[in-house]
XYZ file of C-alpha atoms in Angstrom:
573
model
C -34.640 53.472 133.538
C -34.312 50.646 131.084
C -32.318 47.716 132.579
C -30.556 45.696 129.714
C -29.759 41.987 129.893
C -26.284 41.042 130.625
C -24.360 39.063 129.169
C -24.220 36.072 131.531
C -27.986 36.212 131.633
C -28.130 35.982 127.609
C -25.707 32.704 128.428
C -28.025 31.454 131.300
C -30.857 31.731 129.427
C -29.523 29.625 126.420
C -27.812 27.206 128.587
C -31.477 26.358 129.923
C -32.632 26.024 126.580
C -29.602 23.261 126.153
C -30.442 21.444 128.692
C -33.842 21.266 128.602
C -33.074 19.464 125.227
C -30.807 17.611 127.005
C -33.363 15.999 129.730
C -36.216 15.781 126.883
C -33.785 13.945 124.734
C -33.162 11.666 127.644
C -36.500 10.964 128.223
C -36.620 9.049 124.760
C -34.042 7.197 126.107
C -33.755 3.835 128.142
C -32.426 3.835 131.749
C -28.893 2.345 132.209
C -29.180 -1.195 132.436
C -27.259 -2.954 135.047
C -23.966 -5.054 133.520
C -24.707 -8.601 133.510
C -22.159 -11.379 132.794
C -22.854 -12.233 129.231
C -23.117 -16.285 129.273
C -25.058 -19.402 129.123
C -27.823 -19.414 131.881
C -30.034 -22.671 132.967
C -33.782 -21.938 133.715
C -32.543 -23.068 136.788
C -30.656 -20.347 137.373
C -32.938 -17.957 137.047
C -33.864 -15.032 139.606
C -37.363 -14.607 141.073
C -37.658 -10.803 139.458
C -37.371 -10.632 135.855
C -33.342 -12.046 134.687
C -31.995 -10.099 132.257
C -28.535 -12.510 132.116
C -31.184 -15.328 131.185
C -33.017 -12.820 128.445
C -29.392 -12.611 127.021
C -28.485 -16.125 127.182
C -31.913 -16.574 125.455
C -31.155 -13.993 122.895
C -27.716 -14.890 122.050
C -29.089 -18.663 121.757
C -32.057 -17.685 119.378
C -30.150 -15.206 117.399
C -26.551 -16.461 116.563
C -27.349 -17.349 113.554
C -29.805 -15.985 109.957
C -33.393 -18.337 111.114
C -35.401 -16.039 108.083
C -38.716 -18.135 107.309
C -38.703 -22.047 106.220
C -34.933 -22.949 106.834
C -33.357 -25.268 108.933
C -32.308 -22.459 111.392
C -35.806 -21.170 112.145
C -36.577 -24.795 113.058
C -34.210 -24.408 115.614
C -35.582 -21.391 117.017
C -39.143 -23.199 117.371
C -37.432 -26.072 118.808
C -36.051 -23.593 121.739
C -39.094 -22.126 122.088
C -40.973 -25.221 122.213
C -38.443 -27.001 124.623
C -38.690 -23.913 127.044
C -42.114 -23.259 127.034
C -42.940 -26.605 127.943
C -39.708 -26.546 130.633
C -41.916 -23.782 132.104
C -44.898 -25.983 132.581
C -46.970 -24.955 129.754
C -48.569 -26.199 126.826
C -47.423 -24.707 123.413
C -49.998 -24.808 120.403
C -47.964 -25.391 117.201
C -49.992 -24.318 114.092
C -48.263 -25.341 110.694
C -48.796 -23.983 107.235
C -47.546 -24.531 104.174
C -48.571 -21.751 101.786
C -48.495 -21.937 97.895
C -47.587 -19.053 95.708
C -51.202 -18.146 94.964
C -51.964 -18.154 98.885
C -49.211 -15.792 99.476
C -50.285 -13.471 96.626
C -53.835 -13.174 98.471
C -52.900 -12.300 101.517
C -50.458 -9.683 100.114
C -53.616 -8.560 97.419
C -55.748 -8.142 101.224
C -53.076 -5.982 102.917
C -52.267 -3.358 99.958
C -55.780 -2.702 99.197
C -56.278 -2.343 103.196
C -53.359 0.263 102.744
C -54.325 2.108 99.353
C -51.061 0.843 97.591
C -50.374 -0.905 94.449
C -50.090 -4.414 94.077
C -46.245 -5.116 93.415
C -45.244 -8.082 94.276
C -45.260 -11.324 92.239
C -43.979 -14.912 92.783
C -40.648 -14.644 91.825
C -40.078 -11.617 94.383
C -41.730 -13.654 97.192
C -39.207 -16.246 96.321
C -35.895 -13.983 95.985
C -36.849 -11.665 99.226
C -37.931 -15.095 101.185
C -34.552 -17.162 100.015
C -37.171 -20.076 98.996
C -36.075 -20.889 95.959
C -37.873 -23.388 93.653
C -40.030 -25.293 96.594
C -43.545 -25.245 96.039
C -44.894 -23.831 99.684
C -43.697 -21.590 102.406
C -43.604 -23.429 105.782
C -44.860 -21.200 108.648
C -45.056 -22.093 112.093
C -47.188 -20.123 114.494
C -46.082 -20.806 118.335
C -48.730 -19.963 121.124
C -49.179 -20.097 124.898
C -53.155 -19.813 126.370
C -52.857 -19.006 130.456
C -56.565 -19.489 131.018
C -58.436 -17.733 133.062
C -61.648 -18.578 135.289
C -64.532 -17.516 133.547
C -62.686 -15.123 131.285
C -64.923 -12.991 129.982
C -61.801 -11.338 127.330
C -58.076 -12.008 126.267
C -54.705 -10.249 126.470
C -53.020 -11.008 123.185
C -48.423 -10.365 123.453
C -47.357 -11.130 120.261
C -43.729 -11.470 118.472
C -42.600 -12.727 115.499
C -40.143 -15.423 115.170
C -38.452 -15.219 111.880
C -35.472 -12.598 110.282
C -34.880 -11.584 107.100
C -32.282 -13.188 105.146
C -29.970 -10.843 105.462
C -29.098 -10.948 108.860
C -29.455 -12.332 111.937
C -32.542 -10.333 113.528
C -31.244 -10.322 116.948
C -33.282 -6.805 117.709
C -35.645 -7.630 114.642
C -37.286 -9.737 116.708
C -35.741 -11.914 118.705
C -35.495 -9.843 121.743
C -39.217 -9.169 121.784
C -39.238 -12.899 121.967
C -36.574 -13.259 124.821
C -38.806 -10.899 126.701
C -42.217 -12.968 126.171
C -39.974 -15.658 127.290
C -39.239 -14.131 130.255
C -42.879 -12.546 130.899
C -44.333 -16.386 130.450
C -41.467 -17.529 132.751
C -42.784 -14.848 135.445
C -46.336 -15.935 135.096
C -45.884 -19.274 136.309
C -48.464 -20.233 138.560
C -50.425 -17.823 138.378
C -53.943 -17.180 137.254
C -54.899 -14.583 135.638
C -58.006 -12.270 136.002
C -58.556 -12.665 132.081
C -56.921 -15.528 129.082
C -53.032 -14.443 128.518
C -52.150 -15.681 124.957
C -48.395 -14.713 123.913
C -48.522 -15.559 120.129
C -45.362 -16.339 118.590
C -45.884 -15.683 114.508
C -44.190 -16.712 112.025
C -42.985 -15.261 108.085
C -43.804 -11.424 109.652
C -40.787 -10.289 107.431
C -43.084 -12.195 104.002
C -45.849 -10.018 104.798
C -47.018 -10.689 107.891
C -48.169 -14.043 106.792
C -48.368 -15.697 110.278
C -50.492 -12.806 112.030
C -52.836 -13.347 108.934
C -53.099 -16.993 108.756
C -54.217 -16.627 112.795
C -56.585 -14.743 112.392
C -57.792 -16.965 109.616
C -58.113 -20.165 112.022
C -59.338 -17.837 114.647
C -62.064 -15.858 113.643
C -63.289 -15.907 117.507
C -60.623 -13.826 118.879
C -62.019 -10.788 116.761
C -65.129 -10.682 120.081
C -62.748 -11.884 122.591
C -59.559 -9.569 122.471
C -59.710 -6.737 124.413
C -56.424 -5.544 123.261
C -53.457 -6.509 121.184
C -49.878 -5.859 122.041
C -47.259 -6.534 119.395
C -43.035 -6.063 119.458
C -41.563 -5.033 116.903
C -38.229 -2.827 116.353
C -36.694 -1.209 113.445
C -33.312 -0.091 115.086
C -31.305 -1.633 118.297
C -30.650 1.689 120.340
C -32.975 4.125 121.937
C -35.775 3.906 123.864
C -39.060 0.708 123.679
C -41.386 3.275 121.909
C -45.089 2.739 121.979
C -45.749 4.273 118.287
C -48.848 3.256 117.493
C -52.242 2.400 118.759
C -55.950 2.212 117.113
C -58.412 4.352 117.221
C -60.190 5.960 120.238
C -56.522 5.320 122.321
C -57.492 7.434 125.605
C -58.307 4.457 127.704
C -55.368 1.973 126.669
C -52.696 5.246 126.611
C -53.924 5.695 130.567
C -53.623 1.933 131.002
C -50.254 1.763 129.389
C -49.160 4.868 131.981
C -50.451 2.536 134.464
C -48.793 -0.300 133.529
C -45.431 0.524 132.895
C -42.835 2.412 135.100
C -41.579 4.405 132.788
C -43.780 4.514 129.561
C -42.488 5.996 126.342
C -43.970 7.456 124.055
C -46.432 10.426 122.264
C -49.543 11.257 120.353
C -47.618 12.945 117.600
C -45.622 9.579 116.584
C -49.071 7.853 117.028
C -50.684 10.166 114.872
C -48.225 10.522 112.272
C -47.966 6.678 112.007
C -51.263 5.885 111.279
C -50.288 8.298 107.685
C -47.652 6.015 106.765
C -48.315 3.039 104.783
C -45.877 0.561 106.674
C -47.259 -2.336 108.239
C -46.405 -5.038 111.361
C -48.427 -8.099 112.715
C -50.599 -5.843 114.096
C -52.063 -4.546 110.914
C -54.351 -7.740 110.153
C -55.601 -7.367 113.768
C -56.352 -3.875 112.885
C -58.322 -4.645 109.433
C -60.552 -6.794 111.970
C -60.840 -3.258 114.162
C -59.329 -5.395 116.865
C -58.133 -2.756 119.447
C -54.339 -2.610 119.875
C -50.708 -0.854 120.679
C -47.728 -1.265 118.895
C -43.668 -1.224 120.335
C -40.330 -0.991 118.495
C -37.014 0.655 119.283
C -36.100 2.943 116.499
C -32.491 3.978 117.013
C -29.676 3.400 114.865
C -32.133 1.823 112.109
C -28.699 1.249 109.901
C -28.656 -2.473 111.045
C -32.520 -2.855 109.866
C -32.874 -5.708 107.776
C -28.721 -5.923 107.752
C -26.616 -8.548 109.260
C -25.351 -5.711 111.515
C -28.193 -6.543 113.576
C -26.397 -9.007 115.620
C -25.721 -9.705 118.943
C -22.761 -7.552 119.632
C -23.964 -3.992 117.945
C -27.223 -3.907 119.941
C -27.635 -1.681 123.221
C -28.072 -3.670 126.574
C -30.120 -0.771 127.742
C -32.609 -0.808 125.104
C -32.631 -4.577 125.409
C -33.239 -4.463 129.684
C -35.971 -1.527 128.510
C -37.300 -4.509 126.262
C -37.453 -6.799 129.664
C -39.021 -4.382 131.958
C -41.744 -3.388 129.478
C -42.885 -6.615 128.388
C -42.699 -8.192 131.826
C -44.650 -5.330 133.599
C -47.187 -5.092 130.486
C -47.958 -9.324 131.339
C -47.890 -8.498 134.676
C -50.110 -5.659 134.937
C -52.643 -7.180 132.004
C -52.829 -10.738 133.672
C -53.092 -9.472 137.710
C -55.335 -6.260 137.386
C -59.034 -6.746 138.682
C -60.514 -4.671 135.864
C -58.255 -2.950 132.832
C -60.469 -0.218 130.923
C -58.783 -0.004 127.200
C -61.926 1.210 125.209
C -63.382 4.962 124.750
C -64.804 6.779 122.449
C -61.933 9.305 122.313
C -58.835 9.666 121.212
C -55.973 10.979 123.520
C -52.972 13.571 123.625
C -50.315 12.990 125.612
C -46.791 13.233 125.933
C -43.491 12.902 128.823
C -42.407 16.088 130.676
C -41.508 15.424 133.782
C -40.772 12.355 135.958
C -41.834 8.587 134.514
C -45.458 8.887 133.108
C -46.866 10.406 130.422
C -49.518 13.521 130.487
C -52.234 12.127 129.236
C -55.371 14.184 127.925
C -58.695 13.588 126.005
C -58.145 15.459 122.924
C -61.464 17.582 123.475
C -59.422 19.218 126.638
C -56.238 19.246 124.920
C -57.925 21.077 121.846
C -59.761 24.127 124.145
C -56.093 24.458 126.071
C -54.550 25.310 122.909
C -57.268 27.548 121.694
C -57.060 29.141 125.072
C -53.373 29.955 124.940
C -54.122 31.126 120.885
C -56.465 34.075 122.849
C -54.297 35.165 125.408
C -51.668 35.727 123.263
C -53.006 37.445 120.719
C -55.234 39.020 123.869
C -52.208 40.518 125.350
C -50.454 41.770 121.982
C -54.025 43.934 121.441
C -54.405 45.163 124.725
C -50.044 46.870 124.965
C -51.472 48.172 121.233
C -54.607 49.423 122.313
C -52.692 50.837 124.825
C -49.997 52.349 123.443
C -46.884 50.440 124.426
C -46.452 48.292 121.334
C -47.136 49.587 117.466
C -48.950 46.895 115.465
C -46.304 47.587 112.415
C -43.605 46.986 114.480
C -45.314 43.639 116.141
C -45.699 42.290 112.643
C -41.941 43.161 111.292
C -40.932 41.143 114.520
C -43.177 38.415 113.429
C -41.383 38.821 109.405
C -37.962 38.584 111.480
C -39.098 35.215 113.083
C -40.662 33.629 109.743
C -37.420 34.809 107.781
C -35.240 32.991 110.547
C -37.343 30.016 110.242
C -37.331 30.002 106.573
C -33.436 30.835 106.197
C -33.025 27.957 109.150
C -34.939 25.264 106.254
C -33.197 25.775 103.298
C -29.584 26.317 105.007
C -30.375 23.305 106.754
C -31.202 21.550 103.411
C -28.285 22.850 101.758
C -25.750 21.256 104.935
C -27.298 17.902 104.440
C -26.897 17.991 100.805
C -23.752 19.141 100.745
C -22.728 16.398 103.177
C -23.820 13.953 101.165
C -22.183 15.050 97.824
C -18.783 15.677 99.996
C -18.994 12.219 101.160
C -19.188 10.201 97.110
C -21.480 7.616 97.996
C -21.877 4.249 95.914
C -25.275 3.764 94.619
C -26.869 1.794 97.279
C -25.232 4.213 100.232
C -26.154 7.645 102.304
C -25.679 8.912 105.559
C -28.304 6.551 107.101
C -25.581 4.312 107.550
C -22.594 6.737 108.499
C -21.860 6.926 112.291
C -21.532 10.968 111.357
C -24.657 11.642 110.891
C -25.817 12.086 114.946
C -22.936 14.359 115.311
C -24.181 16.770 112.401
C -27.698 16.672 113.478
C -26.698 18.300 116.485
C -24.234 20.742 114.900
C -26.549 22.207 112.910
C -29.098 22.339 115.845
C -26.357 23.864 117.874
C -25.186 26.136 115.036
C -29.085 27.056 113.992
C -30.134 27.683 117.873
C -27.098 30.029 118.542
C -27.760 32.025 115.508
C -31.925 32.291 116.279
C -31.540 33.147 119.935
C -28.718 35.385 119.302
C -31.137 36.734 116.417
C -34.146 37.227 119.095
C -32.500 38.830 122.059
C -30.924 41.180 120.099
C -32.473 44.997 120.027
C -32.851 46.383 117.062
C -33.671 50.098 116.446
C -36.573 48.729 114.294
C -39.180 47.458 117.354
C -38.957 47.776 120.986
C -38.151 44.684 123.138
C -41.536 44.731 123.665
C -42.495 44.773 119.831
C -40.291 41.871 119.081
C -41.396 39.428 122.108
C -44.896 40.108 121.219
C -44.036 39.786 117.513
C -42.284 36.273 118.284
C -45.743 35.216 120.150
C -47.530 35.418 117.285
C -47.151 32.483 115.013
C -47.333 30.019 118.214
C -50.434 31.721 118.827
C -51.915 31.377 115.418
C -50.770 27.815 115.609
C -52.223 26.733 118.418
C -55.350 27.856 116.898
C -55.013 26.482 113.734
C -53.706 23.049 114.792
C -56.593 21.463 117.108
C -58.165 21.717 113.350
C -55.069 20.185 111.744
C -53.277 17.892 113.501
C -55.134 17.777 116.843
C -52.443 15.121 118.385
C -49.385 17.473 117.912
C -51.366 20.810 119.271
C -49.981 20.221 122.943
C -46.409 21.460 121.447
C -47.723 24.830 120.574
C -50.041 25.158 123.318
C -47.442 24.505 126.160
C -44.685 26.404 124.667
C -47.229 29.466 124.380
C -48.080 29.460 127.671
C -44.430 29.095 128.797
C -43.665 32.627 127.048
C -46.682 34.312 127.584
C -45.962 33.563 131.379
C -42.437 34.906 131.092
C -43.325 37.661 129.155
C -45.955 38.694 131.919
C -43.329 38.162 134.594
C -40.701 39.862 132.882
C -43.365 43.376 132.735
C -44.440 42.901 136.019
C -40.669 41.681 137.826
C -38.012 43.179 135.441
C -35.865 41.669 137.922
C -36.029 38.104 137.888
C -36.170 38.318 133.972
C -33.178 35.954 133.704
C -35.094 33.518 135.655
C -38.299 33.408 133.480
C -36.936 33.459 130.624
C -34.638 30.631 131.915
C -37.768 28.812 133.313
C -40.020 29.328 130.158
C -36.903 27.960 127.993
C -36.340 25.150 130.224
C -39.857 23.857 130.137
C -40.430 24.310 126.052
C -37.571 22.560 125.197
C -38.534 20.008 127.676
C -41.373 19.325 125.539
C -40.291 20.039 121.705
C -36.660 18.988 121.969
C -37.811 15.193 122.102
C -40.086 15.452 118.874
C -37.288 17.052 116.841
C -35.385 14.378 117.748
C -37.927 11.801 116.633
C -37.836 13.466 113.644
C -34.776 13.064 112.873
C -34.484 9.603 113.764
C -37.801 8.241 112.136
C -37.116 10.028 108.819
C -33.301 9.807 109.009
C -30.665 12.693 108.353
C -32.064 13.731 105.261
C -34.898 15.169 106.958
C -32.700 16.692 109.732
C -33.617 20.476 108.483
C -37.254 19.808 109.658
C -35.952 18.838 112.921
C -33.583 21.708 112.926
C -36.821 23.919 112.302
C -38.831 22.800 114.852
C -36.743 22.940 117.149
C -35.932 26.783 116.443
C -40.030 27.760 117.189
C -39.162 27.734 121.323
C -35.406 28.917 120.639
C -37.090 31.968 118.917
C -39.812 32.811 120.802
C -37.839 32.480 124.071
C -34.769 34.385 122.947
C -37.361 37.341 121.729
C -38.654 36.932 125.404
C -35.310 36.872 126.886
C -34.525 39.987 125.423
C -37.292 42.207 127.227
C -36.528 45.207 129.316
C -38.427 46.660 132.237
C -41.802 47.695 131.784
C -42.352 51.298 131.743
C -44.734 52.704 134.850
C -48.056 53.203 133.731
């Protein structure tokens, strides 16, 4: 006798699914800082563990006021860094340029062929974006600390940038990656290191990267010296400290960085997917030299990007403590480890589920695990055909039914966003990446769009057996896992885990009808886990306009599980 799924175990099921998205969304975010008293510290005053009241009295000092490249403001921020660094007991290396128009051009002519883009700028748009004017030379000042090490055989480069953009203040763009190195170098006192620690504090990053360049330039040796490169950036001042992008071959360093840091963030998708984009940092010129490197920002609430609304009051303290913890472990770890291994010849897959570190996989492993879970899925819908329990008409109208959902998901999706943005009458200049709604109607649609599919999924229609429509559901992740390895190797864990998940519960539910709530509560659990935090980097990176693309992603395990969740108890051979 057939045993239909109740109601409350259509609600469990779906309530897993929500907070599995909840706990993956977390995951992307930093831990609750600690509240501090918010005022003027001494170096005296500072704790023996890393002090993130002195990082803030650092911050707030550095970043009260616009310091963008060659004004009397950025002066001041070198003078603070100088007059600490030294308080500390080292020796900071001040490099000075002054760069003419035709310099500046030359650099920018290196970078946009290195990128495949056209040459746009000219002199008179250096001068308006830089707030120059009429002088003849841009000013830089490159800051840097060498800890030496005995005999070092290779060097640690931490590296910041110094200078804001006109328009505002910078206090997350980058001054906090500087209060951290602060702190980091503060740490390291004493100490020597198993290998050279240079922090590199650059200068006119936000003229094209004219600083990092003009290094490299004067320092042609550190191109055979530098085992890796680690440079702080952000491009929002909320969310998690991301590590978004790496060079090539990344295994080793991505295993070091697990290593290294408590609670690591980060995943081969946004790695992968950034080396497509065209959008450079002081990390670029290091990696036209094939210097090996990773790269950290903060992405959230990007709004205040290059605004003066990043400022010391709008930024979070918990992204800014994540900033402190990550730096300070990264010097730690880098300057006290015996040996560090950051090169391979392979790049790496990984990705959070569960507790603080990252899986981490070589891609050749990752690739055969998602062909693997492409076979048994498409084993198991041949062998209920071949035998009779499933009709391969009926498996394929179950796999029309998920496409159409998918497809009806993107362009209703598309039409929300647009209509939301001709409801709201912007001026030419604004959009909902600035309006505070634009969170909240991500997640209504999700909400909206994941109620609908797994209401869709479950249901039993007279057309296919539960059966039928599960096995129907499996097949597009099973064609995608063996499609992507080819495609997009670095994103091919998404498919593969959230196959397995439902081709587990699917098995389950045949062979113990009776926990079928469970499994299917299980399988959802886990595969939002997983997906839930790369729809929500989707969303974030490429703002709300793009939030139907989330929205669809996030539908594939909503789909497949609510087709799973609606299975009823095998029949006896």
């Amino acid at each position: 006798m057939n045993i239909k799924l109740k109601s409350w175990g259509i609600v469990l099921v779906f309530l897993a699914l929500l907070a599995g998205s909840y706990l993956g969304y977390l995951r992307f975010q930093p831990p609750k800082a600690a509240l501090v008293e918010e005022r003027a510290v001494a170096l005296e005053e500072a704790k023996a563990e890393p002090d993130f009241q002195l990082m803030l009295s650092d911050l707030r000092t550095m970043s009260h006021q616009v310091h963008s490249v060659d004004t009397p403001a950025i002066h001041e921020v070198h003078r603070y860094l100088v007059e600490r660094l030294t308080a500390l007991g080292y020796t900071p290396v001040e490099e000075r340029y002054s760069l003419t128009m035709e310099e500046i051009l030359a650099i920018e002519q290196d970078r946009v062929v290195f990128r495949g883009r056209p040459m746009e700028a000219t002199e008179q748009s250096i001068r308006e974006k830089s707030g120059i004017g009429d002088k003849p030379t841009m000013n830089l000042n490159n800051i840097s600390v060498l800890i030496p090490a005995e005999n070092a055989q290779e060097t640690i480069i931490i590296m910041a940038h110094t200078d804001s953009v006109k328009m505002g203040p910078g206090t997350f763009d980058d001054t906090v990656s500087v209060a951290a190195m602060l702190e980091s170098l503060r740490l390291l006192q004493g100490v020597t290191p198993q290998r050279d620690m240079l922090f590199l504090f650059t200068d006119g990053e936000e003229q094209g990267l004219l600083g990092a360049f003009k290094y490299l330039e004067d320092h042609p040796e550190m191109k055979e010296k530098t085992a890796l490169v680690l440079n702080l950036e952000a491009r929002g001042n909320h969310g998690a400290l991301i590590m978004f992008e790496t060079s090539k071959n990344n295994l080793a360093m991505v295993r070091t960085l697990n290593e290294a840091v408590e609670r690591p963030v980060s995943t081969s998708i946004a790695t992968a997917v950034y080396r497509t984009m065209k959008n450079d940092t002081d990390l670029t010129p290091f990696f036209m030299k094939e210097m090996p490197g990773m790269n950290f920002a903060a992405i959230e609430n990007a709004r205040v990007y290059h605004t003066p609304q990043d400022n010391y009051q709008t930024f979070s303290r918990d992204s800014a403590r994540m900033y402190l913890d990550t730096v300070t472990s990264l010097a730690r770890y880098f300057a006290t480890a015996e040996t560090i291994q950051v090169q391979s010849g392979e790049e790496g897959v990984f990705f959070p589920l569960l507790g603080d570190k990252l899986v981490v996989l070589p891609q050749g492993t990752a690739n055969l695990f998602s062909w693997l879970a492409g076979v048994l899925a498409l084993g198991l819908a041949a062998f209920y055909i071949l035998k009779k329990k499933a009709r391969l008409s009926r498996v394929l109208l179950s796999l029309g039914v998920y496409l159409l959902a998918l497809v009806i998901t993107y362009f209703a999706g598309m039409g929300f966003v647009e209509g939301v943005h001709a409801l709201h009458h912007f001026e030419q200049g604004q959009s909902m990446v600035g309006s505070s709604l634009s969170t909240p109607l991500f997640l209504v649609m999700a909400l909206v769009a994941g109620g609908l599919c797994f209401w869709l999924m479950q249901r039993r229609k007279k057309a296919a057996s539960p059966l039928e429509n599960a096995l129907g559901a499996l097949l597009l992740p099973a064609i995608l896992c063996l499609a992507v390895p080819f495609l997009f190797p670095a994103g091919s864990y998404l498919f593969s885990v959230m196959t397995c998940l439902a081709l587990l519960a699917l098995v389950l539910c045949r062979l113990l009808p009776k926990g079928r709530v469970l499994w299917a509560m299980a399988a959802g659990f886990a595969a939002m886990l997983v997906i839930a935090p790369i729809g929500y980097l989707v969303y974030v990176a490429l703002t709300f306009y793009s939030a139907h693309l989330a929205v669809v992603l996030l539908m594939l395990p909503v789909l497949t599980i609510g087709a799973v969740a609606g299975m009823e108890e095998a029949e006896k051979a």
